[in-house]
Tab-separated table of C-alpha atoms in Angstrom:
chain	number	residue	atom	x	y	z
H	1	UNK	CA	-32.747	-36.689	-54.130
H	2	UNK	CA	-35.299	-38.119	-51.683
H	3	UNK	CA	-35.688	-36.431	-48.288
H	4	UNK	CA	-37.419	-38.304	-45.493
H	5	UNK	CA	-38.118	-37.585	-41.842
H	6	UNK	CA	-37.335	-40.149	-39.185
H	7	UNK	CA	-35.992	-40.907	-35.705
H	8	UNK	CA	-32.375	-42.032	-35.276
H	9	UNK	CA	-30.187	-42.928	-32.296
H	10	UNK	CA	-26.750	-41.329	-32.114
H	11	UNK	CA	-24.084	-41.251	-29.413
H	12	UNK	CA	-22.126	-38.072	-28.749
H	13	UNK	CA	-19.785	-36.750	-26.058
H	14	UNK	CA	-20.297	-33.270	-24.620
H	15	UNK	CA	-18.504	-31.459	-21.825
H	16	UNK	CA	-21.080	-30.121	-19.381
H	17	UNK	CA	-19.970	-27.215	-17.155
H	18	UNK	CA	-21.556	-28.305	-13.889
H	19	UNK	CA	-21.604	-26.015	-10.832
H	20	UNK	CA	-19.117	-28.348	-9.122
H	21	UNK	CA	-16.691	-28.170	-12.070
H	22	UNK	CA	-17.010	-24.391	-12.226
H	23	UNK	CA	-16.282	-24.150	-8.511
H	24	UNK	CA	-13.257	-26.447	-8.820
H	25	UNK	CA	-11.837	-24.159	-11.496
H	26	UNK	CA	-12.310	-21.177	-9.185
H	27	UNK	CA	-10.616	-22.991	-6.295
H	28	UNK	CA	-7.549	-23.618	-8.437
H	29	UNK	CA	-7.054	-19.943	-9.225
H	30	UNK	CA	-7.723	-18.696	-5.688
H	31	UNK	CA	-4.597	-17.552	-3.798
H	32	UNK	CA	-4.201	-18.588	-0.162
H	33	UNK	CA	-6.059	-15.654	1.418
H	34	UNK	CA	-9.019	-15.885	-0.985
H	35	UNK	CA	-9.184	-19.657	-0.488
H	36	UNK	CA	-9.483	-19.195	3.277
H	37	UNK	CA	-12.246	-16.627	2.824
H	38	UNK	CA	-14.083	-18.995	0.469
H	39	UNK	CA	-13.823	-21.870	2.929
H	40	UNK	CA	-15.133	-19.703	5.768
H	41	UNK	CA	-18.121	-18.657	3.655
H	42	UNK	CA	-18.854	-22.330	2.957
H	43	UNK	CA	-18.650	-23.110	6.664
H	44	UNK	CA	-21.470	-20.618	7.289
H	45	UNK	CA	-23.799	-22.567	4.954
H	46	UNK	CA	-22.763	-26.105	5.814
H	47	UNK	CA	-23.066	-27.280	9.460
H	48	UNK	CA	-20.647	-30.138	8.781
H	49	UNK	CA	-17.763	-27.893	7.738
H	50	UNK	CA	-15.359	-26.325	10.187
H	51	UNK	CA	-12.358	-24.353	8.952
H	52	UNK	CA	-9.206	-24.949	10.958
H	53	UNK	CA	-6.232	-22.596	10.762
H	54	UNK	CA	-3.077	-22.261	12.795
H	55	UNK	CA	-1.603	-25.772	12.569
H	56	UNK	CA	2.027	-26.775	12.295
H	57	UNK	CA	3.388	-27.295	8.785
H	58	UNK	CA	5.934	-29.963	7.921
H	59	UNK	CA	8.767	-27.429	7.899
H	60	UNK	CA	8.001	-26.243	11.441
H	61	UNK	CA	6.480	-22.882	10.555
H	62	UNK	CA	3.198	-22.288	12.361
H	63	UNK	CA	0.485	-20.845	10.171
H	64	UNK	CA	-1.446	-19.483	13.138
H	65	UNK	CA	1.484	-17.458	14.446
H	66	UNK	CA	0.241	-14.137	13.118
H	67	UNK	CA	1.724	-11.928	15.864
H	68	UNK	CA	3.604	-9.866	13.289
H	69	UNK	CA	0.381	-9.214	11.395
H	70	UNK	CA	-1.300	-7.984	14.562
H	71	UNK	CA	1.356	-5.281	14.799
H	72	UNK	CA	0.197	-3.777	11.492
H	73	UNK	CA	-2.135	-0.862	12.075
H	74	UNK	CA	-5.541	-1.262	10.482
H	75	UNK	CA	-5.866	2.445	9.795
H	76	UNK	CA	-3.352	5.180	9.082
H	77	UNK	CA	-3.751	8.635	10.679
H	78	UNK	CA	-6.059	10.773	8.519
H	79	UNK	CA	-4.724	13.747	6.607
H	80	UNK	CA	-7.665	15.978	7.601
H	81	UNK	CA	-7.236	15.274	11.316
H	82	UNK	CA	-3.476	15.840	11.029
H	83	UNK	CA	-3.987	19.219	9.360
H	84	UNK	CA	-6.658	20.388	11.822
H	85	UNK	CA	-4.384	19.562	14.742
H	86	UNK	CA	-1.897	22.170	13.435
H	87	UNK	CA	-4.318	25.080	13.142
H	88	UNK	CA	-2.956	28.132	15.050
H	89	UNK	CA	-6.187	29.282	16.675
H	90	UNK	CA	-4.601	32.284	18.432
H	91	UNK	CA	-3.853	34.118	15.163
H	92	UNK	CA	-7.254	33.500	13.557
H	93	UNK	CA	-10.721	34.797	14.253
H	94	UNK	CA	-13.849	32.625	14.251
H	95	UNK	CA	-14.763	33.210	10.574
H	96	UNK	CA	-11.223	32.479	9.386
H	97	UNK	CA	-11.162	29.255	11.405
H	98	UNK	CA	-14.474	28.219	9.878
H	99	UNK	CA	-13.148	28.828	6.349
H	100	UNK	CA	-9.929	26.927	7.073
H	101	UNK	CA	-11.837	23.939	8.476
H	102	UNK	CA	-13.998	23.881	5.359
H	103	UNK	CA	-10.874	24.081	3.179
H	104	UNK	CA	-9.241	21.159	4.972
H	105	UNK	CA	-12.393	19.072	4.537
H	106	UNK	CA	-12.068	19.649	0.782
H	107	UNK	CA	-8.417	18.592	0.500
H	108	UNK	CA	-8.196	15.359	-1.516
H	109	UNK	CA	-6.096	12.279	-0.739
H	110	UNK	CA	-3.119	13.694	-2.651
H	111	UNK	CA	-3.132	16.895	-0.608
H	112	UNK	CA	-4.645	19.240	-3.225
H	113	UNK	CA	-7.380	21.762	-2.445
H	114	UNK	CA	-10.474	21.033	-4.531
H	115	UNK	CA	-12.371	24.199	-3.635
H	116	UNK	CA	-12.693	27.746	-4.981
H	117	UNK	CA	-13.680	30.991	-3.313
H	118	UNK	CA	-16.948	31.066	-5.251
H	119	UNK	CA	-17.866	27.553	-4.095
H	120	UNK	CA	-17.289	28.230	-0.397
H	121	UNK	CA	-19.068	31.576	-0.664
H	122	UNK	CA	-22.132	29.788	-2.051
H	123	UNK	CA	-22.257	27.626	1.098
H	124	UNK	CA	-21.801	30.409	3.665
H	125	UNK	CA	-20.823	34.093	3.334
H	126	UNK	CA	-17.087	34.722	3.448
H	127	UNK	CA	-14.998	37.778	2.608
H	128	UNK	CA	-12.108	37.574	0.144
H	129	UNK	CA	-9.679	38.648	2.848
H	130	UNK	CA	-10.800	35.793	5.122
H	131	UNK	CA	-10.363	33.344	2.250
H	132	UNK	CA	-6.822	34.565	1.566
H	133	UNK	CA	-5.801	34.374	5.242
H	134	UNK	CA	-7.119	30.828	5.609
H	135	UNK	CA	-5.482	29.770	2.337
H	136	UNK	CA	-2.117	31.241	3.380
H	137	UNK	CA	-2.216	29.443	6.730
H	138	UNK	CA	-3.151	26.167	5.003
H	139	UNK	CA	0.004	26.466	2.886
H	140	UNK	CA	2.132	26.714	6.053
H	141	UNK	CA	0.892	23.393	7.461
H	142	UNK	CA	2.712	20.096	7.144
H	143	UNK	CA	3.296	18.191	4.926
H	144	UNK	CA	4.855	20.894	2.757
H	145	UNK	CA	2.860	21.567	-0.409
H	146	UNK	CA	-0.524	20.628	1.018
H	147	UNK	CA	-3.457	22.840	0.045
H	148	UNK	CA	-2.133	23.692	-3.414
H	149	UNK	CA	-4.596	23.946	-6.279
H	150	UNK	CA	-2.188	22.662	-8.960
H	151	UNK	CA	1.069	20.752	-9.303
H	152	UNK	CA	3.038	23.893	-10.143
H	153	UNK	CA	1.727	25.652	-7.011
H	154	UNK	CA	2.495	22.553	-4.913
H	155	UNK	CA	6.130	22.573	-6.082
H	156	UNK	CA	6.362	26.324	-5.587
H	157	UNK	CA	5.164	26.054	-1.975
H	158	UNK	CA	7.768	23.384	-1.245
H	159	UNK	CA	10.522	25.440	-2.888
H	160	UNK	CA	9.524	28.430	-0.764
H	161	UNK	CA	9.602	26.315	2.410
H	162	UNK	CA	13.028	24.922	1.461
H	163	UNK	CA	14.451	28.378	0.772
H	164	UNK	CA	15.050	27.640	-2.925
H	165	UNK	CA	12.571	30.171	-4.334
H	166	UNK	CA	14.302	32.132	-7.100
H	167	UNK	CA	13.006	34.408	-9.825
H	168	UNK	CA	13.807	31.780	-12.467
H	169	UNK	CA	12.038	29.006	-10.523
H	170	UNK	CA	8.933	31.156	-10.046
H	171	UNK	CA	8.852	32.039	-13.745
H	172	UNK	CA	9.251	28.393	-14.805
H	173	UNK	CA	6.589	27.070	-12.441
H	174	UNK	CA	4.013	29.803	-12.947
H	175	UNK	CA	4.365	31.000	-16.556
H	176	UNK	CA	6.151	28.197	-18.457
H	177	UNK	CA	5.318	25.039	-16.508
H	178	UNK	CA	4.222	22.868	-19.470
H	179	UNK	CA	7.302	23.623	-21.564
H	180	UNK	CA	9.479	23.209	-18.486
H	181	UNK	CA	8.295	19.693	-17.600
H	182	UNK	CA	8.371	18.630	-21.263
H	183	UNK	CA	12.052	19.688	-21.301
H	184	UNK	CA	11.751	22.235	-24.057
H	185	UNK	CA	14.629	23.960	-22.389
H	186	UNK	CA	16.354	25.465	-25.419
H	187	UNK	CA	13.220	27.429	-26.285
H	188	UNK	CA	12.836	28.514	-22.658
H	189	UNK	CA	16.476	29.579	-22.491
H	190	UNK	CA	15.929	31.991	-25.398
H	191	UNK	CA	12.625	33.257	-23.993
H	192	UNK	CA	13.951	33.873	-20.473
H	193	UNK	CA	17.468	34.860	-21.543
H	194	UNK	CA	18.946	32.132	-19.348
H	195	UNK	CA	21.293	29.255	-20.013
H	196	UNK	CA	20.045	25.699	-20.383
H	197	UNK	CA	22.273	24.673	-17.464
H	198	UNK	CA	20.479	27.121	-15.129
H	199	UNK	CA	17.095	25.681	-16.135
H	200	UNK	CA	18.452	22.177	-15.597
H	201	UNK	CA	19.553	23.101	-12.057
H	202	UNK	CA	16.009	24.231	-11.237
H	203	UNK	CA	14.689	20.959	-12.634
H	204	UNK	CA	17.111	19.003	-10.429
H	205	UNK	CA	15.876	20.934	-7.382
H	206	UNK	CA	12.193	20.203	-7.929
H	207	UNK	CA	12.944	16.506	-8.433
H	208	UNK	CA	13.487	16.402	-4.663
H	209	UNK	CA	9.946	17.625	-3.930
H	210	UNK	CA	6.849	15.505	-3.401
H	211	UNK	CA	4.144	15.978	-6.078
H	212	UNK	CA	1.596	14.208	-3.836
H	213	UNK	CA	2.177	15.507	-0.285
H	214	UNK	CA	-0.977	13.916	1.118
H	215	UNK	CA	-0.401	10.410	-0.274
H	216	UNK	CA	1.386	9.245	2.890
H	217	UNK	CA	-1.867	9.684	4.819
H	218	UNK	CA	-3.922	7.399	2.613
H	219	UNK	CA	-6.863	5.666	4.252
H	220	UNK	CA	-6.208	2.305	2.625
H	221	UNK	CA	-5.675	-0.608	4.972
H	222	UNK	CA	-2.299	-2.326	5.129
H	223	UNK	CA	-2.097	-5.124	2.609
H	224	UNK	CA	-0.056	-8.291	2.939
H	225	UNK	CA	0.214	-11.456	0.910
H	226	UNK	CA	0.596	-15.038	2.007
H	227	UNK	CA	2.701	-17.488	-0.036
H	228	UNK	CA	0.939	-20.543	-1.427
H	229	UNK	CA	4.059	-22.649	-1.990
H	230	UNK	CA	7.398	-22.893	-0.223
H	231	UNK	CA	10.616	-24.021	-1.934
H	232	UNK	CA	13.582	-24.805	0.305
H	233	UNK	CA	16.778	-26.872	0.110
H	234	UNK	CA	16.833	-30.175	1.981
H	235	UNK	CA	19.607	-32.792	1.851
H	236	UNK	CA	21.120	-31.254	-1.256
H	237	UNK	CA	17.789	-31.071	-3.094
H	238	UNK	CA	15.113	-28.447	-3.628
H	239	UNK	CA	11.834	-29.423	-2.011
H	240	UNK	CA	8.454	-27.827	-2.758
H	241	UNK	CA	5.584	-27.960	-0.300
H	242	UNK	CA	2.135	-26.439	-0.177
H	243	UNK	CA	1.508	-23.932	2.599
H	244	UNK	CA	-2.009	-24.842	3.634
H	245	UNK	CA	-3.794	-21.672	4.686
H	246	UNK	CA	-6.810	-23.639	5.952
H	247	UNK	CA	-7.929	-27.169	6.619
H	248	UNK	CA	-11.430	-28.609	6.686
H	249	UNK	CA	-12.756	-30.885	9.372
H	250	UNK	CA	-16.194	-32.159	10.408
H	251	UNK	CA	-17.995	-30.508	13.284
H	252	UNK	CA	-18.685	-33.133	15.950
H	253	UNK	CA	-22.044	-31.693	17.018
H	254	UNK	CA	-23.396	-31.929	13.447
H	255	UNK	CA	-22.906	-35.706	13.334
H	256	UNK	CA	-25.546	-36.161	16.034
H	257	UNK	CA	-28.204	-34.722	13.731
H	258	UNK	CA	-28.088	-37.850	11.591
H	259	UNK	CA	-30.011	-40.954	12.585
H	260	UNK	CA	-33.005	-39.066	13.969
H	261	UNK	CA	-35.428	-40.794	11.539
H	262	UNK	CA	-36.417	-37.472	10.042
H	263	UNK	CA	-36.559	-37.792	6.265
H	264	UNK	CA	-36.088	-34.058	5.604
H	265	UNK	CA	-33.154	-33.839	8.030
H	266	UNK	CA	-31.573	-37.010	6.584
H	267	UNK	CA	-31.862	-35.612	3.044
H	268	UNK	CA	-30.408	-32.253	4.119
H	269	UNK	CA	-27.455	-33.845	5.922
H	270	UNK	CA	-26.796	-36.169	2.992
H	271	UNK	CA	-26.508	-33.162	0.642
H	272	UNK	CA	-24.204	-31.316	3.047
H	273	UNK	CA	-22.038	-34.397	3.541
H	274	UNK	CA	-21.679	-34.793	-0.243
H	275	UNK	CA	-20.740	-31.123	-0.502
H	276	UNK	CA	-18.171	-31.555	2.270
H	277	UNK	CA	-16.578	-34.581	0.560
H	278	UNK	CA	-16.521	-32.843	-2.809
H	279	UNK	CA	-14.914	-29.752	-1.264
H	280	UNK	CA	-12.187	-31.838	0.357
H	281	UNK	CA	-11.510	-33.567	-2.943
H	282	UNK	CA	-11.402	-30.262	-4.854
H	283	UNK	CA	-8.942	-28.723	-2.379
H	284	UNK	CA	-6.730	-31.804	-2.523
H	285	UNK	CA	-6.795	-31.646	-6.322
H	286	UNK	CA	-5.836	-27.973	-6.150
H	287	UNK	CA	-2.857	-28.747	-3.905
H	288	UNK	CA	-1.665	-31.576	-6.179
H	289	UNK	CA	-1.922	-29.460	-9.335
H	290	UNK	CA	-0.133	-26.543	-7.686
H	291	UNK	CA	2.632	-28.831	-6.430
H	292	UNK	CA	3.144	-30.453	-9.857
H	293	UNK	CA	3.342	-27.045	-11.537
H	294	UNK	CA	5.827	-25.787	-8.924
H	295	UNK	CA	8.095	-28.814	-9.347
H	296	UNK	CA	8.041	-28.320	-13.114
H	297	UNK	CA	8.998	-24.656	-12.653
H	298	UNK	CA	11.876	-25.678	-10.379
H	299	UNK	CA	13.202	-28.024	-13.067
H	300	UNK	CA	13.015	-25.291	-15.702
H	301	UNK	CA	14.321	-22.427	-13.518
H	302	UNK	CA	16.952	-24.254	-11.471
H	303	UNK	CA	19.486	-21.454	-12.002
H	304	UNK	CA	17.324	-18.970	-10.106
H	305	UNK	CA	16.717	-21.305	-7.152
H	306	UNK	CA	20.486	-21.890	-6.896
H	307	UNK	CA	21.631	-18.264	-7.278
H	308	UNK	CA	18.622	-16.062	-6.461
H	309	UNK	CA	19.386	-13.739	-9.394
H	310	UNK	CA	16.333	-12.616	-11.350
H	311	UNK	CA	18.361	-12.223	-14.547
H	312	UNK	CA	19.117	-15.973	-14.384
H	313	UNK	CA	15.430	-16.760	-15.072
H	314	UNK	CA	15.239	-18.453	-18.466
H	315	UNK	CA	12.586	-17.859	-21.124
H	316	UNK	CA	9.568	-19.982	-20.254
H	317	UNK	CA	5.971	-20.092	-21.462
H	318	UNK	CA	3.045	-21.849	-19.852
H	319	UNK	CA	2.663	-24.134	-22.846
H	320	UNK	CA	5.983	-25.823	-21.973
H	321	UNK	CA	4.798	-26.624	-18.441
H	322	UNK	CA	1.427	-27.819	-19.783
H	323	UNK	CA	3.090	-30.203	-22.245
H	324	UNK	CA	5.478	-31.476	-19.589
H	325	UNK	CA	2.629	-32.264	-17.165
H	326	UNK	CA	0.186	-33.290	-19.919
H	327	UNK	CA	-2.453	-30.812	-18.798
H	328	UNK	CA	-4.153	-27.904	-20.529
H	329	UNK	CA	-2.375	-24.562	-20.761
H	330	UNK	CA	-5.325	-22.811	-19.096
H	331	UNK	CA	-4.861	-25.084	-16.054
H	332	UNK	CA	-1.281	-23.847	-15.673
H	333	UNK	CA	-2.471	-20.260	-16.058
H	334	UNK	CA	-5.041	-20.704	-13.283
H	335	UNK	CA	-2.543	-22.504	-11.063
H	336	UNK	CA	-0.033	-19.624	-11.111
H	337	UNK	CA	-2.568	-16.767	-11.139
H	338	UNK	CA	-2.000	-14.439	-8.145
H	339	UNK	CA	0.075	-17.139	-6.399
H	340	UNK	CA	3.200	-16.356	-4.390
H	341	UNK	CA	6.116	-18.712	-3.862
H	342	UNK	CA	8.450	-18.483	-0.872
H	343	UNK	CA	12.051	-19.113	-1.886
H	344	UNK	CA	15.341	-18.907	0.048
H	345	UNK	CA	15.834	-15.501	-1.623
H	346	UNK	CA	12.438	-13.967	-0.885
H	347	UNK	CA	8.772	-14.327	-1.755
H	348	UNK	CA	7.976	-13.564	-5.394
H	349	UNK	CA	4.963	-13.980	-7.698
H	350	UNK	CA	4.822	-17.286	-9.531
H	351	UNK	CA	4.213	-15.521	-12.829
H	352	UNK	CA	7.703	-14.014	-12.615
H	353	UNK	CA	9.104	-17.383	-13.667
H	354	UNK	CA	7.341	-17.045	-17.012
H	355	UNK	CA	9.109	-14.698	-19.375
H	356	UNK	CA	9.134	-14.260	-23.126
H	357	UNK	CA	12.275	-15.277	-24.966
H	358	UNK	CA	14.340	-13.102	-27.307
H	359	UNK	CA	16.616	-14.496	-29.969
H	360	UNK	CA	20.382	-14.370	-29.480
H	361	UNK	CA	23.382	-15.244	-31.584
H	362	UNK	CA	24.014	-18.158	-29.240
H	363	UNK	CA	22.089	-21.397	-28.945
H	364	UNK	CA	19.911	-20.185	-26.049
H	365	UNK	CA	17.391	-17.355	-25.913
H	366	UNK	CA	17.460	-14.475	-23.422
H	367	UNK	CA	14.511	-13.847	-21.137
H	368	UNK	CA	12.687	-10.527	-21.092
H	369	UNK	CA	13.859	-9.953	-17.496
H	370	UNK	CA	17.491	-10.324	-18.531
H	371	UNK	CA	17.048	-8.024	-21.528
H	372	UNK	CA	15.403	-5.371	-19.324
H	373	UNK	CA	18.351	-5.509	-16.949
H	374	UNK	CA	20.791	-5.169	-19.860
H	375	UNK	CA	18.869	-2.131	-21.153
H	376	UNK	CA	18.938	-0.594	-17.684
H	377	UNK	CA	22.693	-1.193	-17.391
H	378	UNK	CA	23.379	0.346	-20.814
H	379	UNK	CA	21.381	3.475	-19.983
H	380	UNK	CA	23.039	3.778	-16.575
H	381	UNK	CA	26.526	3.767	-18.146
H	382	UNK	CA	25.735	5.997	-21.135
H	383	UNK	CA	27.096	9.516	-21.526
H	384	UNK	CA	24.404	11.768	-20.121
H	385	UNK	CA	25.378	14.616	-22.472
H	386	UNK	CA	24.675	12.334	-25.465
H	387	UNK	CA	22.218	9.592	-24.382
H	388	UNK	CA	21.690	6.584	-26.590
H	389	UNK	CA	18.592	6.326	-28.736
H	390	UNK	CA	16.453	3.170	-28.700
H	391	UNK	CA	17.965	2.064	-32.003
H	392	UNK	CA	21.485	2.634	-30.674
H	393	UNK	CA	20.664	0.503	-27.614
H	394	UNK	CA	19.320	-2.272	-29.853
H	395	UNK	CA	22.499	-2.181	-31.973
H	396	UNK	CA	24.704	-2.185	-28.869
H	397	UNK	CA	22.957	-5.234	-27.373
H	398	UNK	CA	23.318	-7.124	-30.634
H	399	UNK	CA	27.013	-6.326	-30.978
H	400	UNK	CA	28.082	-6.863	-27.351
H	401	UNK	CA	25.556	-9.341	-25.914
H	402	UNK	CA	24.347	-11.105	-29.048
H	403	UNK	CA	20.734	-10.171	-28.233
H	404	UNK	CA	18.606	-9.583	-31.318
H	405	UNK	CA	16.015	-6.956	-30.399
H	406	UNK	CA	14.076	-4.346	-32.345
H	407	UNK	CA	13.858	-0.643	-31.592
H	408	UNK	CA	10.181	-1.006	-30.733
H	409	UNK	CA	10.922	-3.692	-28.150
H	410	UNK	CA	13.609	-1.527	-26.570
H	411	UNK	CA	11.124	1.341	-26.329
H	412	UNK	CA	8.483	-0.942	-24.790
H	413	UNK	CA	10.858	-2.368	-22.174
H	414	UNK	CA	12.248	1.096	-21.418
H	415	UNK	CA	8.730	2.415	-20.738
H	416	UNK	CA	8.001	-0.584	-18.509
H	417	UNK	CA	11.131	0.322	-16.523
H	418	UNK	CA	9.878	3.946	-16.255
H	419	UNK	CA	12.978	5.222	-18.076
H	420	UNK	CA	12.374	8.381	-20.164
H	421	UNK	CA	13.406	8.725	-23.792
H	422	UNK	CA	16.871	9.867	-24.849
H	423	UNK	CA	15.651	13.446	-25.361
H	424	UNK	CA	14.453	13.659	-21.752
H	425	UNK	CA	17.538	11.866	-20.369
H	426	UNK	CA	19.939	14.383	-21.842
H	427	UNK	CA	22.046	16.438	-19.452
H	428	UNK	CA	23.536	19.845	-20.318
């Protein structure tokens, strides 16, 4: 075999990921609010670009009418300030007030005290009696349960405030809390010489209490979402339209910069004008792709758009939409990512229209949403004294609904619905 070195010409095709292509991919997956923020950041760098919001859409809804948003408070009242406003200064001396203030400053967002006597004493001298007085007063403040050091203490404080403190409740929450919440009630009944029904009554009482009393005073700002697509009936048909959150236009004052016979300025403005044109084209391409995907979803999920029932959503995967539109599956995934669609029955995430299919005895498959609802209905109607196991639910669905589902899938869907197992659902 003879090996020689030489130069040869060969043609080949390669896909180059240019910055423009990468940015176009990002634009497609941006929801409406993120797209507006991106456009505004571009307007800061490009003197030709001006972002316009608040124009009239084709359906008559004005995007700039945000009066309802302005009514949303930016900040919620703080938990620490709310607690300090309740301090009864007349019944406390200066040292006790100082300890209580320091305690309140160390209450976390859930309302729990993250401080010990040793820790506060290392910061400034405090007597044990002063600590106990301040701690007792903290437990009397609203919301009930605030200032507790553990979940069991939090529930105990609320039970005491509600007048439901009994010897059995105190014993369960202080000495047998783990076994109590894990519903090892038969063992507890023998240990405490009580009936299982009495323990169950205590459990029912504490279900009414708040395990996170400070959560309502969270410092997070109010969040809202803006739909990207609107679907509405018109002349007996369903029409989809893009809700444009922003629109680009050229700043008039920037046009005067051109034609000044300055080579550097001409080159700079040429680059910015090319960027402006590319950005307009990319946004238009995003709108067209999003509209095509929405129309394909309407064709596949017509039952939902006619009835508004979530259990009428049929099994659908992104590959079906991709094949129908002759685009790549990843394009569909980016198009529906974090997008919201406004329908006559409410605004829902676009991804909700995509659901895995489960085999049935009939010709059509059942969507995961429908199966979850069936599982929820079965558990709601079961005998609470003898709840159905996951295998029994799977057998029931196969016999009555023709849905072929495994025990593992039932368990997975049940956990997603936050429904406990049959052992923990049992009533005595």
